[in-house]
CSV table of N, CA and C in Angstrom, one decimal:
chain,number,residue,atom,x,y,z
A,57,UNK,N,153.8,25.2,135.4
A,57,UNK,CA,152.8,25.9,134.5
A,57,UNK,C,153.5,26.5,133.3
A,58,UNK,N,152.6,26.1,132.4
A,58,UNK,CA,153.4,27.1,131.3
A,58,UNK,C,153.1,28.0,130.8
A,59,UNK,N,153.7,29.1,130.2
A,59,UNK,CA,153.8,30.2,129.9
A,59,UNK,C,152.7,30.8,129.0
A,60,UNK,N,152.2,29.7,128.4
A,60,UNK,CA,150.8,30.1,127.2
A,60,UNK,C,149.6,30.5,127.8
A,61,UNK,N,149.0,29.5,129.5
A,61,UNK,CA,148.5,29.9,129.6
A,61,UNK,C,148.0,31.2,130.0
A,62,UNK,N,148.8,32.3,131.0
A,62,UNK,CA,148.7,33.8,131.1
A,62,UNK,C,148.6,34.3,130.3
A,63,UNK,N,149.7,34.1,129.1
A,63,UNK,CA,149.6,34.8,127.5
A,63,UNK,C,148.6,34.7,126.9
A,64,UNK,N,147.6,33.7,126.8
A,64,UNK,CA,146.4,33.6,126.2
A,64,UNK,C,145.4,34.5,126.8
A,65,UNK,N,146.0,34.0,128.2
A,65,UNK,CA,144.4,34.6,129.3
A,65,UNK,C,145.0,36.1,129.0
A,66,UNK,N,146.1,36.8,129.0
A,66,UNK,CA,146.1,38.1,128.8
A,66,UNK,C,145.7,38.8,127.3
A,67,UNK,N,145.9,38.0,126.1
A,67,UNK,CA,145.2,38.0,124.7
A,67,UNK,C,143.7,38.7,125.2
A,68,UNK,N,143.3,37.6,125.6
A,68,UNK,CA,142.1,37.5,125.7
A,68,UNK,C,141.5,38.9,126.8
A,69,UNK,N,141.8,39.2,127.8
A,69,UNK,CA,141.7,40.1,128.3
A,69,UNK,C,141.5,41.9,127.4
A,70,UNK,N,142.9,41.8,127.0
A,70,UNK,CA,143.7,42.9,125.8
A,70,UNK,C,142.7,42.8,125.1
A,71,UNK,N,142.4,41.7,124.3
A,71,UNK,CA,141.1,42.1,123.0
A,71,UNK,C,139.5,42.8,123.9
A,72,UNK,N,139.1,42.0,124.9
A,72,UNK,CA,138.0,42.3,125.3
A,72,UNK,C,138.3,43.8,125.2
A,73,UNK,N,139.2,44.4,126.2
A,73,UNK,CA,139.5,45.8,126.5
A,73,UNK,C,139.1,46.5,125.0
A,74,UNK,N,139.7,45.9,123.7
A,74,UNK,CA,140.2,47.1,123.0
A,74,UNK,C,138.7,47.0,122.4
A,75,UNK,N,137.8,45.5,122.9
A,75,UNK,CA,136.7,46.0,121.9
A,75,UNK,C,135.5,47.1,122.9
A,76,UNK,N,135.9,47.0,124.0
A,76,UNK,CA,135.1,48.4,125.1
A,76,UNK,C,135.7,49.6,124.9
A,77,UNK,N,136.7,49.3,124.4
A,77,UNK,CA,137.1,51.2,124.0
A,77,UNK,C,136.6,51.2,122.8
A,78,UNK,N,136.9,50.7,121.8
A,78,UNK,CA,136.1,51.1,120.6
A,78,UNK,C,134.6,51.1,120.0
A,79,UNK,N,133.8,49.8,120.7
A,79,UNK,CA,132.2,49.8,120.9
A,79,UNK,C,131.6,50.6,121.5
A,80,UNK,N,132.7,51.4,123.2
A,80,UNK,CA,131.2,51.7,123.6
A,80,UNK,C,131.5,53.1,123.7
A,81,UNK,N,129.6,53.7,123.9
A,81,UNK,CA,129.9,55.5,124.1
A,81,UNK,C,129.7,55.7,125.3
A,82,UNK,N,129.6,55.3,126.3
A,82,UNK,CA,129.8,55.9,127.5
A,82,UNK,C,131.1,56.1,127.9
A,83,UNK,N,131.6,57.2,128.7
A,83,UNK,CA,132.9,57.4,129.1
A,83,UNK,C,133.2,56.2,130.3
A,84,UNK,N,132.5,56.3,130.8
A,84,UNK,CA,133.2,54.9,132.4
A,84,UNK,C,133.4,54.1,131.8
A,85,UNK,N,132.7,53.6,130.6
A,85,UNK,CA,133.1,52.2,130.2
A,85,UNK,C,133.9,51.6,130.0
A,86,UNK,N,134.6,53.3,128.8
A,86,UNK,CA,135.7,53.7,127.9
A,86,UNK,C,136.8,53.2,129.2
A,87,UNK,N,136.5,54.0,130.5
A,87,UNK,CA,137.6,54.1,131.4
A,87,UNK,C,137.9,52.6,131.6
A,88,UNK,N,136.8,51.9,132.3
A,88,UNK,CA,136.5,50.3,132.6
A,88,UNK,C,137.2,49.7,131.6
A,89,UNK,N,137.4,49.9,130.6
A,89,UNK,CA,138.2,48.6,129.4
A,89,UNK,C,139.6,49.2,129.6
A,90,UNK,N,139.8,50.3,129.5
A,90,UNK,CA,141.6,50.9,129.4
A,90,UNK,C,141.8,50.3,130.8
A,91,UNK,N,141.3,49.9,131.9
A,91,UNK,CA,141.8,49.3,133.2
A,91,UNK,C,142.2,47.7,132.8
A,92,UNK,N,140.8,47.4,132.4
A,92,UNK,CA,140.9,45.5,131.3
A,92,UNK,C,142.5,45.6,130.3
A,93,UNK,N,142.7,46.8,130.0
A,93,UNK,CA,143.8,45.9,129.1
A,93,UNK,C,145.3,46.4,129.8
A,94,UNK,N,144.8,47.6,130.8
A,94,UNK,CA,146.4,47.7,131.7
A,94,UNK,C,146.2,46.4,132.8
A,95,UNK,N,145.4,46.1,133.1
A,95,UNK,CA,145.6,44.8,133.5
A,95,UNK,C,145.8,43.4,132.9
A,96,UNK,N,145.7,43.2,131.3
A,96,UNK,CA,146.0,42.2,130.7
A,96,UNK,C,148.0,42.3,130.8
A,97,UNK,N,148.2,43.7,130.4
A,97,UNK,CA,149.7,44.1,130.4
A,97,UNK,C,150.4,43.7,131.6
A,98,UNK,N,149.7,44.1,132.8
A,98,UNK,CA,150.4,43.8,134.0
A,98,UNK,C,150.5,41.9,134.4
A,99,UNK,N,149.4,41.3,133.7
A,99,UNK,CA,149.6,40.0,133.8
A,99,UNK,C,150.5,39.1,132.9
A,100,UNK,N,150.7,40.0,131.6
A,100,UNK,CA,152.3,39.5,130.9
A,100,UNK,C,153.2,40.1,131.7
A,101,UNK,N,153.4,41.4,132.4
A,101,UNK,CA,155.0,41.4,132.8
A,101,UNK,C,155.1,40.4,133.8
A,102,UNK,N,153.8,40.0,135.0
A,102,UNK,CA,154.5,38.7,135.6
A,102,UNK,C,154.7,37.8,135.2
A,103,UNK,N,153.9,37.1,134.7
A,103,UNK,CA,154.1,35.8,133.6
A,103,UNK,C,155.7,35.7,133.2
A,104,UNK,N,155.8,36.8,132.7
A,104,UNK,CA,157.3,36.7,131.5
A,104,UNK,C,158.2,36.8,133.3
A,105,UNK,N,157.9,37.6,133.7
A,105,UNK,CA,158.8,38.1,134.8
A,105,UNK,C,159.4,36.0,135.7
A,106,UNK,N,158.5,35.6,135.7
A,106,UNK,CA,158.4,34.6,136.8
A,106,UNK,C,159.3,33.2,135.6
A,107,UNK,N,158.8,33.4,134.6
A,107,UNK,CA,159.1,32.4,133.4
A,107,UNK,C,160.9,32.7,133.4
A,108,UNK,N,160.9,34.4,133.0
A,108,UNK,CA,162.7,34.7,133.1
A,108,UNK,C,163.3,34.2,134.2
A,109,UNK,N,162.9,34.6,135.1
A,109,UNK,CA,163.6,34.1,136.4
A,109,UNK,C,163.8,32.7,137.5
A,110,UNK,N,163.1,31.9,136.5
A,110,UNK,CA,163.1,30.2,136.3
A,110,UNK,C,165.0,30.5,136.3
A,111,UNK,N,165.2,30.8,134.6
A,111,UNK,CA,166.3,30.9,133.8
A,111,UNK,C,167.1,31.4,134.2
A,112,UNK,N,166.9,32.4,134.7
A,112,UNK,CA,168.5,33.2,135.3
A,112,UNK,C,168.8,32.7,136.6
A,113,UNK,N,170.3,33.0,137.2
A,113,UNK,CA,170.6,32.8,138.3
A,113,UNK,C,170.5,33.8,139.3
A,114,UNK,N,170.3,35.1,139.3
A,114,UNK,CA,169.4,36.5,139.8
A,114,UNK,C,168.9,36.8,139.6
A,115,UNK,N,167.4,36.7,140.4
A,115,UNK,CA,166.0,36.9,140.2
A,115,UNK,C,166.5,38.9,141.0
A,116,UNK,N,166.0,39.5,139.5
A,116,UNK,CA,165.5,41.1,140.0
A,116,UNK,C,164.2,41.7,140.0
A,117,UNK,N,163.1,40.6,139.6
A,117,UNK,CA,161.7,40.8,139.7
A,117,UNK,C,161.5,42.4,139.2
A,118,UNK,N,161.5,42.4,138.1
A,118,UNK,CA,161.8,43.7,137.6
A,118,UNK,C,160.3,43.9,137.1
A,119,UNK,N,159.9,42.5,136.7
A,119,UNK,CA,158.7,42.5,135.6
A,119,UNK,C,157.4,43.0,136.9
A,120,UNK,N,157.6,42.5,138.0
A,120,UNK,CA,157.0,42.9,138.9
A,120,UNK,C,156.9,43.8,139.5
A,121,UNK,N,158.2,44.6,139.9
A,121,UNK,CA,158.1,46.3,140.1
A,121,UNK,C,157.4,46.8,139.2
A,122,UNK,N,157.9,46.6,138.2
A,122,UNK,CA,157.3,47.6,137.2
A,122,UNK,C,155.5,47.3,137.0
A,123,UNK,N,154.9,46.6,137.2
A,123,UNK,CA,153.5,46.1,137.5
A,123,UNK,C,152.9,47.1,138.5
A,124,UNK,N,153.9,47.0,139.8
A,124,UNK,CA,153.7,47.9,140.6
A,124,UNK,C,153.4,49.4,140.3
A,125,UNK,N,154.3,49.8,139.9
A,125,UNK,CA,154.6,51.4,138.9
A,125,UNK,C,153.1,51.3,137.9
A,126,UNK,N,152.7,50.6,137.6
A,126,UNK,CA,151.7,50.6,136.4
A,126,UNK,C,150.5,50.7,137.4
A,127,UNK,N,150.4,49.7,138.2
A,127,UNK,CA,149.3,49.7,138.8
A,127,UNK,C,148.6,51.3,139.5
A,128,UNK,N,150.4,51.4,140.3
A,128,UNK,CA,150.1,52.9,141.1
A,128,UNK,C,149.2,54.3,140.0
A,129,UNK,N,150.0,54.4,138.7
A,129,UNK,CA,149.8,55.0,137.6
A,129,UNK,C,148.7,54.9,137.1
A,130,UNK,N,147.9,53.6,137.0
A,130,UNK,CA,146.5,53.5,136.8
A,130,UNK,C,145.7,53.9,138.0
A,131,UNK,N,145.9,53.6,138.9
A,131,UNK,CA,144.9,54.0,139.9
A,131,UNK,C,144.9,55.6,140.1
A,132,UNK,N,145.9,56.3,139.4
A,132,UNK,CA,146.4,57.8,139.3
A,132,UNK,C,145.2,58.2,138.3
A,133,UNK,N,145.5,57.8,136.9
A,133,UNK,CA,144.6,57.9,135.7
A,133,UNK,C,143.1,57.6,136.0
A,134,UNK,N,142.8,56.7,136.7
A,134,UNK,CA,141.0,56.2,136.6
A,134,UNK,C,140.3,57.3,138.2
A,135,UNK,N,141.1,57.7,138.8
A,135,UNK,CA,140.9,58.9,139.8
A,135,UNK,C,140.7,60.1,138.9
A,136,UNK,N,141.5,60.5,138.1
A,136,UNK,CA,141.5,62.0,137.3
A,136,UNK,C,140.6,61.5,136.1
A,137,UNK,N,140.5,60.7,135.5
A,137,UNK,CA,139.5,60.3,134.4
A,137,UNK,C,138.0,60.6,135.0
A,138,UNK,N,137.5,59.2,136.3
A,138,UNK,CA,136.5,59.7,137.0
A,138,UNK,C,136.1,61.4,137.4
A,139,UNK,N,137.1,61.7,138.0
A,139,UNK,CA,136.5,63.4,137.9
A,139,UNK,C,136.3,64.2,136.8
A,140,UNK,N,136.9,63.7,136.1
A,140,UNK,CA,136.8,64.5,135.0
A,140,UNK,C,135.7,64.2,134.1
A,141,UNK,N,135.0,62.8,134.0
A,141,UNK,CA,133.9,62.2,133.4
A,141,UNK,C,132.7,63.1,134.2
A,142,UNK,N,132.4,63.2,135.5
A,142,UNK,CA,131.5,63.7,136.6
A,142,UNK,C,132.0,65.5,136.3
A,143,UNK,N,132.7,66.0,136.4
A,143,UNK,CA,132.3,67.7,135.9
A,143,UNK,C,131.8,67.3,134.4
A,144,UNK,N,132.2,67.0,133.8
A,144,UNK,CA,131.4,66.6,132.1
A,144,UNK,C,130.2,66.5,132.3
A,145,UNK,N,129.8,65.6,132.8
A,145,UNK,CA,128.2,65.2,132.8
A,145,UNK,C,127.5,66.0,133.8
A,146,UNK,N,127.9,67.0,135.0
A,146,UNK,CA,127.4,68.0,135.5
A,146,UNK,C,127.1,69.5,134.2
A,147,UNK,N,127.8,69.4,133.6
A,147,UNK,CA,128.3,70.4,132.9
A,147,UNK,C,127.4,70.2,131.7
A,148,UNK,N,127.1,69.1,131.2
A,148,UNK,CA,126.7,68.4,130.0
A,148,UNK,C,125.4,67.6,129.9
A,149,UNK,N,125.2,66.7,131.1
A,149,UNK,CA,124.0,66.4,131.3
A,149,UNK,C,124.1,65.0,130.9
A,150,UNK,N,125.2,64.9,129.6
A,150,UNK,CA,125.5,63.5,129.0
A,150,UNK,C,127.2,62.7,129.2
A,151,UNK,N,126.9,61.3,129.4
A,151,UNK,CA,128.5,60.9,129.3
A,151,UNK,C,128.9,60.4,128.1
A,152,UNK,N,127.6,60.7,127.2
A,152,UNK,CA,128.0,59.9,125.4
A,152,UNK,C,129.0,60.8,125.0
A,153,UNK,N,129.9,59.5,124.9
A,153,UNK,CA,131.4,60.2,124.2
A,153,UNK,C,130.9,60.8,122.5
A,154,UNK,N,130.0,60.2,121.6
A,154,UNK,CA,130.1,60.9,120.3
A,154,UNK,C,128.9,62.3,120.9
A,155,UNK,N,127.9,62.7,122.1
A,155,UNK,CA,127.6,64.0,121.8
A,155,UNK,C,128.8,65.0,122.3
A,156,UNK,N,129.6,64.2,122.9
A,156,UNK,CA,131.1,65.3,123.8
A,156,UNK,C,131.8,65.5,122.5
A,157,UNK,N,131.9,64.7,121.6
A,157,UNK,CA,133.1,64.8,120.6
A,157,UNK,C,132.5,66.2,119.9
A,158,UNK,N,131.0,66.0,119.3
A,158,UNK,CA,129.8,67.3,118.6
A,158,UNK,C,130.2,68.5,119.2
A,159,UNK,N,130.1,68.6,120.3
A,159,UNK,CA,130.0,69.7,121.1
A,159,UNK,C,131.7,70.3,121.1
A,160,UNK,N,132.8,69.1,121.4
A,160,UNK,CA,134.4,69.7,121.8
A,160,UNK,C,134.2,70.5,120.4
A,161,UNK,N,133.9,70.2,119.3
A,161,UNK,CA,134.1,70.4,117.9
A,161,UNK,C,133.6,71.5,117.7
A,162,UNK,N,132.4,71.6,118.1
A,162,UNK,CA,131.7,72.9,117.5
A,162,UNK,C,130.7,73.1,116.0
A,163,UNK,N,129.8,73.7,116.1
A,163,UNK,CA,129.5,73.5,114.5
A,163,UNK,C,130.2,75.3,114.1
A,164,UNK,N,131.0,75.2,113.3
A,164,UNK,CA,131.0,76.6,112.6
A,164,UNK,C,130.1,77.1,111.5
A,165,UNK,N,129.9,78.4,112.1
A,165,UNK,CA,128.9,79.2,111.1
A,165,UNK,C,129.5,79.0,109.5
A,166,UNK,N,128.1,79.5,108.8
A,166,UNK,CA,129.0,80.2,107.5
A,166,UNK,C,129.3,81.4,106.9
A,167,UNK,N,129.3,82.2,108.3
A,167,UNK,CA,130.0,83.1,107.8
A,167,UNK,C,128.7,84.3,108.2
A,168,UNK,N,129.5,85.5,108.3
A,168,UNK,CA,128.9,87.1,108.3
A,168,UNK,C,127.4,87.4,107.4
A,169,UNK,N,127.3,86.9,105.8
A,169,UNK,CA,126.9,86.7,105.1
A,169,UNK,C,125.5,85.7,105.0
A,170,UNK,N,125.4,85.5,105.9
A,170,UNK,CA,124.5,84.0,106.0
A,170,UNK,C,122.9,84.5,106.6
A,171,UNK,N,122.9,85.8,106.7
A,171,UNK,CA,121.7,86.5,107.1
A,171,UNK,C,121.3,86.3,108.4
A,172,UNK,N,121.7,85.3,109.3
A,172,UNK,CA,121.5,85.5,110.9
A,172,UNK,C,122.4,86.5,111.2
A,173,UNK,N,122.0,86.9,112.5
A,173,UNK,CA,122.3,88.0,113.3
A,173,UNK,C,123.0,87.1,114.6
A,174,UNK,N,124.0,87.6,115.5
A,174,UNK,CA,124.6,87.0,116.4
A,174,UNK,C,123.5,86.5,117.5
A,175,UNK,N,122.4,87.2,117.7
A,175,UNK,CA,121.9,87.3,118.7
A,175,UNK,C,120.7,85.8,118.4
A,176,UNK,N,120.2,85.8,117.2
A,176,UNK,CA,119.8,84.8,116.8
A,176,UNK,C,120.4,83.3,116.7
A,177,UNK,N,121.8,83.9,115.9
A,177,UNK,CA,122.8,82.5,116.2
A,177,UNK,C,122.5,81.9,117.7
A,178,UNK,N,122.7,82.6,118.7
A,178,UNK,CA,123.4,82.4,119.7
A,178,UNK,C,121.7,81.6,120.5
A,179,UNK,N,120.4,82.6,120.5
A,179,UNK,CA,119.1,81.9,120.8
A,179,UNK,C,118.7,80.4,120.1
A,180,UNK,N,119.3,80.0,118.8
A,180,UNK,CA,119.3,78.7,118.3
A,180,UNK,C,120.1,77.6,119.3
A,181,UNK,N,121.6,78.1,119.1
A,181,UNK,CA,121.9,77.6,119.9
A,181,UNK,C,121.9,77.4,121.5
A,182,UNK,N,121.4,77.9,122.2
A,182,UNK,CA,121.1,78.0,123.6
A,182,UNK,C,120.0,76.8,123.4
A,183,UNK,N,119.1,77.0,122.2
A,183,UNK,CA,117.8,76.3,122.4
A,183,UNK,C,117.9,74.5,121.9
A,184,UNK,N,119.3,74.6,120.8
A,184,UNK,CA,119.9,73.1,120.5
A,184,UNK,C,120.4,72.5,122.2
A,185,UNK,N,121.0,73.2,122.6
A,185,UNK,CA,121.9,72.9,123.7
A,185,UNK,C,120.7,72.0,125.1
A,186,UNK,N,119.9,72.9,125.1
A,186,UNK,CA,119.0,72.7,126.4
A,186,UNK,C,118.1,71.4,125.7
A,187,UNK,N,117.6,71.3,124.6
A,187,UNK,CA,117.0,70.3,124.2
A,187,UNK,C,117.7,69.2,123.8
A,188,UNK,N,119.2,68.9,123.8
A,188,UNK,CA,120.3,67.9,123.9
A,188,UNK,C,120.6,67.6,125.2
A,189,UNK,N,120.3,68.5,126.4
A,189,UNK,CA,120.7,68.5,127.6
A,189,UNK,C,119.2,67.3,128.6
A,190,UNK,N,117.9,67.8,127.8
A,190,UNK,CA,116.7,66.8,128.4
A,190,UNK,C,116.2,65.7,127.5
A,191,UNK,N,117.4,65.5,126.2
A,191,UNK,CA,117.1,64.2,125.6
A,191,UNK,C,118.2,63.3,126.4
């Protein structure tokens, strides 16, 4: 077998992934593609791994430990990602990554001067919040 075709099928993989992280606004999805392209990577280190060790005369299957190490590592990350997407959306109501980005952000006032009063600020926003919360 030769070597293009993993390298293609992992191309191919790799792009899918990077266009789910960048297309989409749900967080799992975000998570689901970063898995697609640690898994395109893990299918070049065997590829290459199995191709080098055609060539050499000590096979140390290195390309494949280290697969292993990645694998363990992702299954680490999409465990603490998942929990952490689920207190979000308990917390939030939403898993759209651009209303999480609004919110991490914050809108800043303009200032002392601006003729609201804290208490008013604060009743707007309670009342933006809850009406983003049942859209």
């Amino acid at each position: 077998m030769h070597l293009a075709y993993p390298a293609v099928l992992s191309a191919l993989l790799f792009c899918t992934g990077l266009y789910g992280v960048l297309a989409r606004r749900n967080a799992i999805l975000v998570l689901m593609s970063v898995e697609l392209m640690l898994n395109a990577v893990n299918l070049n280190l065997v590829a290459f791994d199995v191709w080098l060790s055609r060539t050499a005369e000590e096979t140390l299957h290195s390309g494949q430990a280290l697969t292993l190490f990645t694998i363990a590592i992702a299954a680490a990350e999409i465990g603490i990602g998942l929990a952490i997407v689920l207190a979000v959306y308990r917390n939030r109501g939403t898993s759209d990554i651009d209303k999480l980005r609004d919110t991490a952000e914050g809108r800043e006032s303009d200032g002392p001067d601006t003729g609201v009063s804290d208490s008013d600020a604060s009743a707007t926003k309670a009342a933006a919040e809850k009406a983003e919360a049942t859209a």
